């Protein structure tokens, strides 16, 4: 009885957000019964609530070793894999769970989510509808049904789905945030703000709504608005197609760069395209932290920034100031002071490149990805420092090292794109 009381208390503490205390209660329960399935299930749920997804996955494996054919445990394993961005593996486990119990609406909702994030919107809609046939008020299924319909261009059905989701539970913050993101994708920032504001009123700690409100405020800027259109467009493509777009764009620019001299009267056009592409590419890498710098001075937006957002914005502001100093140097120095002219150019490149690095770390959701990128970014920052020292002490060697530094940046970008 005392063991059951520990689990009941742990569940109560978890709902209050007192996760450390909940873990202690679960461990007390497991100390008395190490093989307890309910205890291990509760431990997975607490770890997931704490965003300790890797630990949750380890405990899910322990559960599977004990009961490999239990639908609830298979579903939990699918959740942990989903949180770790292992979506293909997660799909296998959620399908296994549904083969044992096809009436789990939440499992159908998870399946809809997994397909949605792989840009398989027809399958996402199918899974959401299957879940709603089991539970017409399942919020996850309602929300993903709405989002899938929008991506499929079925606007009227999407509008009705939004209204149905809100009617089902008007006090659900995630539903309001979902409707807000749909409005943002359609370019209606005022409606988006209205729903994000309502979501935050219901649950001020809702991260989904907080990030959406930040995007809605920033979308009033024409450049950020165009960036959002690009992001939503790319999110509608399958991962393989996204990579194809990036690679084809890169190859076209390389071709233009190599053969622009032989294009005759079209040479200025080719050069303009190359410059615009470079500006576009760099802006997509740094626009979030840079826009957060300006958000710090917004009357409402400044309260939405987390401590990490502020820290990243401050670092990026310092790095962009370094680039600005380099830009001033370009105008001050000329070929007669080539060493300092080159140093100014290096400072521009370093400031922008390290802003991209810092931004790439902050944009990752998985802690292991953040750690890997922080380590790679630290190495690249050291290399940048060496480049500055060489520019001062050995200008000739600095030029050769700069070429290696450029390739290092390209390599870092490929590595960053492989991380979730």
Coordinates of C-alpha atoms in Angstrom, one line a residue:
X1 CA 0.0 0.0 0.0
X2 CA 2.9 2.4 0.9
X3 CA 4.4 1.6 -2.6
X4 CA 1.1 2.6 -4.3
X5 CA 1.0 5.8 -2.2
X6 CA 4.5 6.7 -3.4
X7 CA 3.4 6.5 -7.1
X8 CA 0.2 8.4 -6.4
X9 CA 2.3 11.1 -4.7
X10 CA 4.8 11.1 -7.6
X11 CA 2.0 11.6 -10.1
X12 CA 0.6 14.5 -8.0
X13 CA 4.1 16.1 -7.8
X14 CA 4.6 15.7 -11.5
X15 CA 1.4 17.6 -12.3
X16 CA 2.6 20.4 -10.1
X17 CA 5.9 20.6 -12.0
X18 CA 7.9 19.4 -8.9
X19 CA 9.9 16.8 -10.9
X20 CA 12.8 16.3 -8.6
X21 CA 10.5 15.4 -5.7
X22 CA 8.5 13.1 -8.1
X23 CA 11.7 11.3 -9.0
X24 CA 12.5 10.7 -5.3
X25 CA 9.0 9.2 -4.8
X26 CA 9.3 6.9 -7.8
X27 CA 12.7 5.8 -6.7
X28 CA 11.3 5.0 -3.2
X29 CA 8.7 2.9 -4.9
X30 CA 11.3 1.1 -7.1
X31 CA 13.5 0.5 -4.1
X32 CA 10.7 -1.6 -2.6
X33 CA 9.8 -3.3 -6.0
X34 CA 12.6 -2.9 -8.6
X35 CA 10.5 -4.9 -11.2
X36 CA 7.4 -2.6 -10.8
X37 CA 6.0 -1.9 -14.3
X38 CA 3.8 1.0 -13.1
X39 CA 6.9 2.5 -11.3
X40 CA 9.1 2.3 -14.4
X41 CA 6.3 3.8 -16.6
X42 CA 5.9 6.7 -14.1
X43 CA 9.7 7.1 -14.3
X44 CA 9.6 7.4 -18.1
X45 CA 6.8 10.0 -17.8
X46 CA 8.7 12.1 -15.3
X47 CA 11.9 12.0 -17.3
X48 CA 9.9 13.1 -20.4
X49 CA 8.4 16.0 -18.5
X50 CA 11.9 17.0 -17.4
X51 CA 13.1 16.9 -21.1
X52 CA 15.5 14.2 -20.1
X53 CA 14.7 12.2 -23.2
X54 CA 17.8 10.0 -23.3
X55 CA 17.1 8.8 -19.7
X56 CA 13.5 8.2 -20.5
X57 CA 14.5 6.1 -23.5
X58 CA 16.8 4.0 -21.4
X59 CA 14.0 3.2 -18.9
X60 CA 11.7 2.5 -21.8
X61 CA 14.2 -0.2 -23.0
X62 CA 14.1 -1.7 -19.5
X63 CA 10.3 -1.9 -19.7
X64 CA 10.5 -3.5 -23.2
X65 CA 12.8 -6.2 -21.9
X66 CA 10.2 -7.1 -19.3
X67 CA 7.0 -6.8 -21.5
X68 CA 7.9 -6.6 -25.2
X69 CA 4.3 -7.1 -26.3
X70 CA 2.6 -4.4 -24.1
X71 CA 0.8 -1.7 -26.2
X72 CA 1.3 1.0 -23.6
X73 CA 5.1 0.3 -23.2
X74 CA 5.5 0.2 -27.0
X75 CA 3.7 3.5 -27.2
X76 CA 6.0 5.0 -24.5
X77 CA 9.1 3.8 -26.4
X78 CA 7.7 5.5 -29.6
X79 CA 7.3 8.7 -27.6
X80 CA 10.9 8.7 -26.3
X81 CA 12.2 8.0 -29.8
X82 CA 10.1 10.8 -31.2
X83 CA 11.6 13.2 -28.6
X84 CA 15.0 12.1 -29.7
X85 CA 14.0 12.9 -33.4
X86 CA 14.4 9.2 -34.4
X87 CA 11.1 9.4 -36.2
X88 CA 11.4 6.3 -38.5
X89 CA 12.2 4.1 -35.5
X90 CA 9.3 5.7 -33.5
X91 CA 6.9 4.9 -36.4
X92 CA 7.8 1.2 -36.1
X93 CA 7.1 1.2 -32.4
X94 CA 3.8 3.1 -32.6
X95 CA 2.6 0.8 -35.4
X96 CA 3.5 -2.2 -33.1
X97 CA 1.6 -0.6 -30.3
X98 CA -1.5 -0.1 -32.5
X99 CA -1.2 -3.7 -33.8
X100 CA -1.8 -4.8 -30.1
X101 CA -4.3 -2.1 -29.4
X102 CA -5.8 -0.3 -32.4
X103 CA -8.1 1.8 -30.2
X104 CA -5.4 4.0 -28.7
X105 CA -6.3 7.5 -29.9
X106 CA -3.1 9.0 -28.4
X107 CA -1.0 6.5 -30.4
X108 CA -2.8 7.5 -33.6
X109 CA -2.1 11.2 -32.6
X110 CA 1.6 10.4 -32.2
X111 CA 1.6 8.7 -35.6
X112 CA 0.0 11.8 -37.2
X113 CA 2.7 13.9 -35.6
X114 CA 5.5 11.7 -36.9
X115 CA 4.1 11.7 -40.4
X116 CA 3.5 15.5 -40.3
X117 CA 7.1 16.2 -39.4
X118 CA 8.3 14.0 -42.3
X119 CA 6.1 16.1 -44.6
X120 CA 3.8 13.1 -45.4
X121 CA 0.6 15.1 -44.9
X122 CA -1.8 12.6 -46.4
X123 CA -0.6 9.9 -44.0
X124 CA -0.7 12.4 -41.2
X125 CA -4.3 13.3 -41.9
X126 CA -5.2 9.6 -42.2
X127 CA -3.7 8.8 -38.8
X128 CA -5.4 11.8 -37.2
X129 CA -8.8 10.7 -38.6
X130 CA -8.2 7.2 -37.3
X131 CA -7.5 8.6 -33.9
X132 CA -10.6 10.8 -34.0
X133 CA -12.7 7.7 -34.9
X134 CA -11.7 6.3 -31.5
X135 CA -11.9 9.6 -29.6
X136 CA -13.6 12.5 -31.3
X137 CA -12.2 15.0 -28.8
X138 CA -8.6 13.9 -28.8
X139 CA -6.7 17.2 -29.0
X140 CA -3.5 15.9 -30.6
X141 CA -5.5 14.3 -33.4
X142 CA -7.6 17.4 -33.8
X143 CA -4.6 19.7 -34.0
X144 CA -2.6 17.6 -36.5
X145 CA -5.7 17.1 -38.6
X146 CA -6.0 20.8 -38.9
X147 CA -2.3 21.3 -39.7
X148 CA -2.3 18.5 -42.3
X149 CA -5.3 20.0 -44.1
X150 CA -3.6 23.4 -44.3
X151 CA -0.5 21.8 -45.8
X152 CA -2.7 19.9 -48.3
X153 CA -4.3 23.2 -49.4
X154 CA -7.8 22.1 -48.2
X155 CA -8.5 25.6 -46.8
X156 CA -12.2 25.3 -46.0
X157 CA -11.8 21.9 -44.3
X158 CA -8.8 23.4 -42.4
X159 CA -10.9 26.3 -41.2
X160 CA -13.7 23.9 -40.0
X161 CA -11.1 21.7 -38.3
X162 CA -9.7 24.7 -36.4
X163 CA -13.2 25.7 -35.2
X164 CA -13.9 22.1 -34.2
X165 CA -10.6 21.9 -32.2
X166 CA -11.4 25.2 -30.4
X167 CA -14.9 24.1 -29.7
X168 CA -13.8 20.8 -28.3
X169 CA -11.6 22.5 -25.6
X170 CA -11.4 26.3 -25.7
X171 CA -9.1 26.2 -22.7
X172 CA -6.4 24.1 -24.3
X173 CA -3.3 26.3 -24.8
X174 CA -1.7 23.9 -27.4
X175 CA -4.8 24.1 -29.5
X176 CA -4.7 27.9 -29.5
X177 CA -1.0 27.9 -30.3
X178 CA -1.7 25.4 -33.2
X179 CA -4.4 27.7 -34.6
X180 CA -2.0 30.6 -34.1
X181 CA 0.7 28.9 -36.2
X182 CA -1.8 28.1 -38.9
X183 CA -2.8 31.8 -39.0
X184 CA 0.9 32.8 -39.1
X185 CA 1.5 30.4 -42.1
X186 CA -1.4 32.1 -43.9
X187 CA 0.1 35.5 -43.2
X188 CA -2.5 36.7 -40.7
X189 CA -0.2 37.8 -37.9
X190 CA -2.9 39.7 -36.0
X191 CA -5.1 36.5 -35.7
X192 CA -1.9 34.6 -34.8
X193 CA -1.1 37.0 -32.0
X194 CA -4.6 36.7 -30.6
X195 CA -4.4 32.9 -30.3
X196 CA -0.8 32.9 -29.0
X197 CA -1.8 35.5 -26.4
X198 CA -4.8 33.4 -25.3
X199 CA -2.6 30.3 -25.1
X200 CA -0.1 32.2 -22.8
X201 CA -3.0 33.5 -20.7
X202 CA -4.1 29.9 -20.0
X203 CA -0.6 28.6 -19.6
X204 CA 2.2 31.3 -19.3
X205 CA 4.9 28.6 -19.4
X206 CA 3.7 27.1 -22.8
X207 CA 6.9 27.0 -24.9
X208 CA 5.0 26.3 -28.1
X209 CA 2.9 29.5 -27.7
X210 CA 5.9 31.6 -26.5
X211 CA 8.0 30.8 -29.6
X212 CA 4.9 31.4 -31.8
X213 CA 4.2 34.8 -30.3
X214 CA 7.9 35.8 -30.8
X215 CA 7.6 34.8 -34.5
X216 CA 4.3 36.7 -34.9
X217 CA 5.8 39.9 -33.4
X218 CA 8.9 39.6 -35.6
X219 CA 6.8 38.9 -38.7
X220 CA 5.7 42.6 -38.7
X221 CA 9.2 43.1 -40.2
X222 CA 9.1 42.6 -44.0
X223 CA 12.4 40.7 -44.1
X224 CA 11.4 38.4 -41.3
X225 CA 8.0 37.9 -42.9
X226 CA 9.7 36.8 -46.2
X227 CA 11.9 34.5 -44.2
X228 CA 8.9 32.9 -42.5
X229 CA 7.3 32.3 -45.9
X230 CA 10.5 30.5 -46.9
X231 CA 10.5 28.4 -43.7
X232 CA 6.9 27.4 -44.1
X233 CA 7.5 26.5 -47.7
X234 CA 10.5 24.4 -46.9
X235 CA 8.6 22.7 -44.1
X236 CA 6.1 21.5 -46.6
X237 CA 8.8 19.6 -48.5
X238 CA 10.0 16.1 -47.7
X239 CA 13.5 16.0 -46.1
X240 CA 15.1 14.6 -49.2
X241 CA 13.6 17.3 -51.4
X242 CA 14.8 20.0 -48.9
X243 CA 18.3 18.8 -49.3
X244 CA 17.8 18.7 -53.1
X245 CA 16.8 22.4 -53.1
X246 CA 19.8 23.4 -51.1
X247 CA 22.3 21.3 -53.2
X248 CA 20.8 22.5 -56.5
X249 CA 20.9 26.1 -55.4
X250 CA 24.6 25.7 -54.3
X251 CA 25.6 24.0 -57.6
X252 CA 23.8 26.7 -59.6
X253 CA 25.6 29.5 -57.7
X254 CA 29.0 27.6 -58.1
X255 CA 28.3 27.4 -61.9
X256 CA 27.5 31.1 -62.2
X257 CA 30.5 32.0 -60.1
X258 CA 32.9 29.9 -62.3
X259 CA 31.5 30.9 -65.7
X260 CA 30.2 34.4 -65.1
X261 CA 33.3 35.9 -66.9
X262 CA 32.2 34.2 -70.1
X263 CA 28.6 35.4 -70.0
X264 CA 29.3 38.7 -71.7
X265 CA 26.5 41.2 -71.2
X266 CA 24.9 38.9 -68.7
X267 CA 27.9 39.0 -66.4
X268 CA 26.5 41.8 -64.1
X269 CA 23.2 39.9 -63.8
X270 CA 25.1 36.7 -62.8
X271 CA 27.2 38.6 -60.2
X272 CA 24.0 40.2 -58.8
X273 CA 22.4 36.8 -58.4
X274 CA 25.5 35.4 -56.6
X275 CA 25.5 38.4 -54.2
X276 CA 21.8 38.1 -53.5
X277 CA 22.1 34.4 -52.9
X278 CA 24.9 34.9 -50.5
X279 CA 22.9 37.5 -48.6
X280 CA 19.9 35.2 -48.5
X281 CA 21.9 32.2 -47.3
X282 CA 23.6 34.2 -44.5
X283 CA 20.4 35.9 -43.5
X284 CA 18.6 32.5 -43.1
X285 CA 21.4 31.4 -40.7
X286 CA 21.4 34.5 -38.5
X287 CA 18.0 36.0 -38.7
X288 CA 16.6 34.5 -35.5
X289 CA 19.3 35.7 -33.1
X290 CA 19.6 39.0 -34.9
X291 CA 15.8 39.6 -34.7
X292 CA 15.9 38.7 -31.0
X293 CA 18.3 41.6 -30.5
X294 CA 15.6 44.0 -31.7
X295 CA 12.9 42.0 -29.8
X296 CA 14.7 43.0 -26.6
X297 CA 13.5 46.6 -27.2
X298 CA 9.9 45.6 -28.0
X299 CA 7.4 46.6 -25.3
X300 CA 5.9 43.1 -25.1
X301 CA 8.4 41.0 -26.9
X302 CA 11.2 41.5 -24.4
X303 CA 9.2 39.6 -21.8
X304 CA 9.0 36.5 -24.2
X305 CA 12.7 36.1 -24.4
X306 CA 14.2 33.3 -22.3
X307 CA 17.5 33.7 -20.5
X308 CA 19.1 31.6 -23.3
X309 CA 17.5 33.8 -26.0
X310 CA 18.9 36.9 -24.3
X311 CA 22.4 35.4 -23.9
X312 CA 22.5 34.3 -27.5
X313 CA 21.2 37.7 -28.7
X314 CA 24.0 39.5 -26.6
X315 CA 26.7 37.2 -28.1
X316 CA 25.4 37.7 -31.6
X317 CA 25.3 41.5 -31.1
X318 CA 28.9 41.5 -30.0
X319 CA 29.9 39.4 -33.0
X320 CA 28.0 41.6 -35.5
X321 CA 29.7 44.6 -33.9
X322 CA 33.1 42.9 -34.7
X323 CA 31.9 42.6 -38.3
X324 CA 30.9 46.2 -38.3
X325 CA 34.4 47.2 -37.1
X326 CA 35.8 45.2 -39.9
X327 CA 33.5 47.0 -42.4
X328 CA 34.7 50.4 -41.1
X329 CA 38.3 49.1 -41.5
X330 CA 37.6 48.3 -45.2
X331 CA 36.7 51.9 -45.8
X332 CA 39.6 53.3 -43.7
X333 CA 42.4 51.1 -45.2
X334 CA 43.4 50.5 -48.8
X335 CA 45.9 48.6 -50.9
X336 CA 48.8 50.6 -49.4
X337 CA 48.0 49.1 -46.0
X338 CA 47.1 45.7 -47.3
X339 CA 47.8 43.8 -44.1
X340 CA 45.2 45.9 -42.2
X341 CA 42.8 45.8 -45.1
X342 CA 42.9 42.0 -45.1
X343 CA 42.5 41.9 -41.3
X344 CA 39.3 44.1 -41.6
X345 CA 38.0 41.6 -44.2
X346 CA 38.8 38.7 -41.9
X347 CA 36.9 40.4 -39.0
X348 CA 33.8 40.8 -41.2
X349 CA 33.9 37.1 -42.1
X350 CA 34.6 35.9 -38.6
X351 CA 31.8 38.0 -37.0
X352 CA 29.3 36.6 -39.4
X353 CA 30.5 33.0 -39.4
X354 CA 30.6 32.9 -35.6
X355 CA 27.1 34.4 -35.5
X356 CA 26.0 31.5 -37.7
X357 CA 27.7 29.0 -35.3
X358 CA 26.1 30.5 -32.2
X359 CA 22.7 30.6 -33.9
X360 CA 23.0 26.9 -35.0
X361 CA 23.6 25.8 -31.5
X362 CA 20.6 27.7 -30.1
X363 CA 18.3 26.4 -32.8
X364 CA 18.8 22.7 -31.9
X365 CA 16.3 21.0 -29.7
X366 CA 18.2 17.9 -28.6
X367 CA 20.7 18.4 -25.8
X368 CA 23.2 16.0 -27.3
X369 CA 23.1 18.0 -30.6
X370 CA 23.7 21.2 -28.7
X371 CA 26.7 19.6 -26.9
X372 CA 28.2 18.4 -30.2
X373 CA 27.7 21.7 -31.9
X374 CA 29.1 23.6 -28.9
X375 CA 32.3 21.5 -29.1
X376 CA 32.6 22.0 -32.8
X377 CA 31.9 25.7 -32.5
X378 CA 34.5 26.1 -29.8
X379 CA 37.1 24.5 -32.1
X380 CA 36.0 26.9 -34.9
X381 CA 36.2 29.9 -32.6
X382 CA 39.8 29.0 -31.7
X383 CA 40.6 28.7 -35.4
X384 CA 39.1 32.2 -35.9
X385 CA 41.3 33.5 -33.1
X386 CA 44.4 32.0 -34.8
X387 CA 43.4 33.6 -38.1
X388 CA 43.3 37.1 -36.4
X389 CA 46.7 36.5 -34.8
X390 CA 48.2 35.3 -38.1
X391 CA 46.7 38.4 -39.8
X392 CA 48.7 40.6 -37.4
X393 CA 51.9 38.5 -37.1
X394 CA 52.2 36.6 -40.4
X395 CA 49.9 38.1 -43.1
X396 CA 51.1 35.7 -45.9
X397 CA 50.4 32.7 -43.8
X398 CA 47.0 34.2 -42.7
X399 CA 45.8 34.2 -46.4
X400 CA 46.6 30.5 -46.7
X401 CA 45.0 29.7 -43.4
X402 CA 41.9 31.7 -44.4
X403 CA 41.2 29.2 -47.2
X404 CA 41.3 26.3 -44.7
X405 CA 39.1 28.4 -42.3
X406 CA 36.5 28.8 -45.1
X407 CA 36.4 25.0 -45.7
X408 CA 36.0 24.6 -42.0
X409 CA 32.9 26.8 -42.0
X410 CA 31.4 24.8 -44.9
X411 CA 32.2 21.5 -43.0
X412 CA 30.6 22.9 -39.9
X413 CA 27.4 23.8 -41.8
X414 CA 27.1 20.3 -43.1
X415 CA 27.7 18.9 -39.6
X416 CA 25.1 21.3 -38.1
X417 CA 22.5 20.3 -40.7
X418 CA 22.9 16.7 -39.7
X419 CA 22.0 17.5 -36.1
X420 CA 18.4 17.8 -34.8

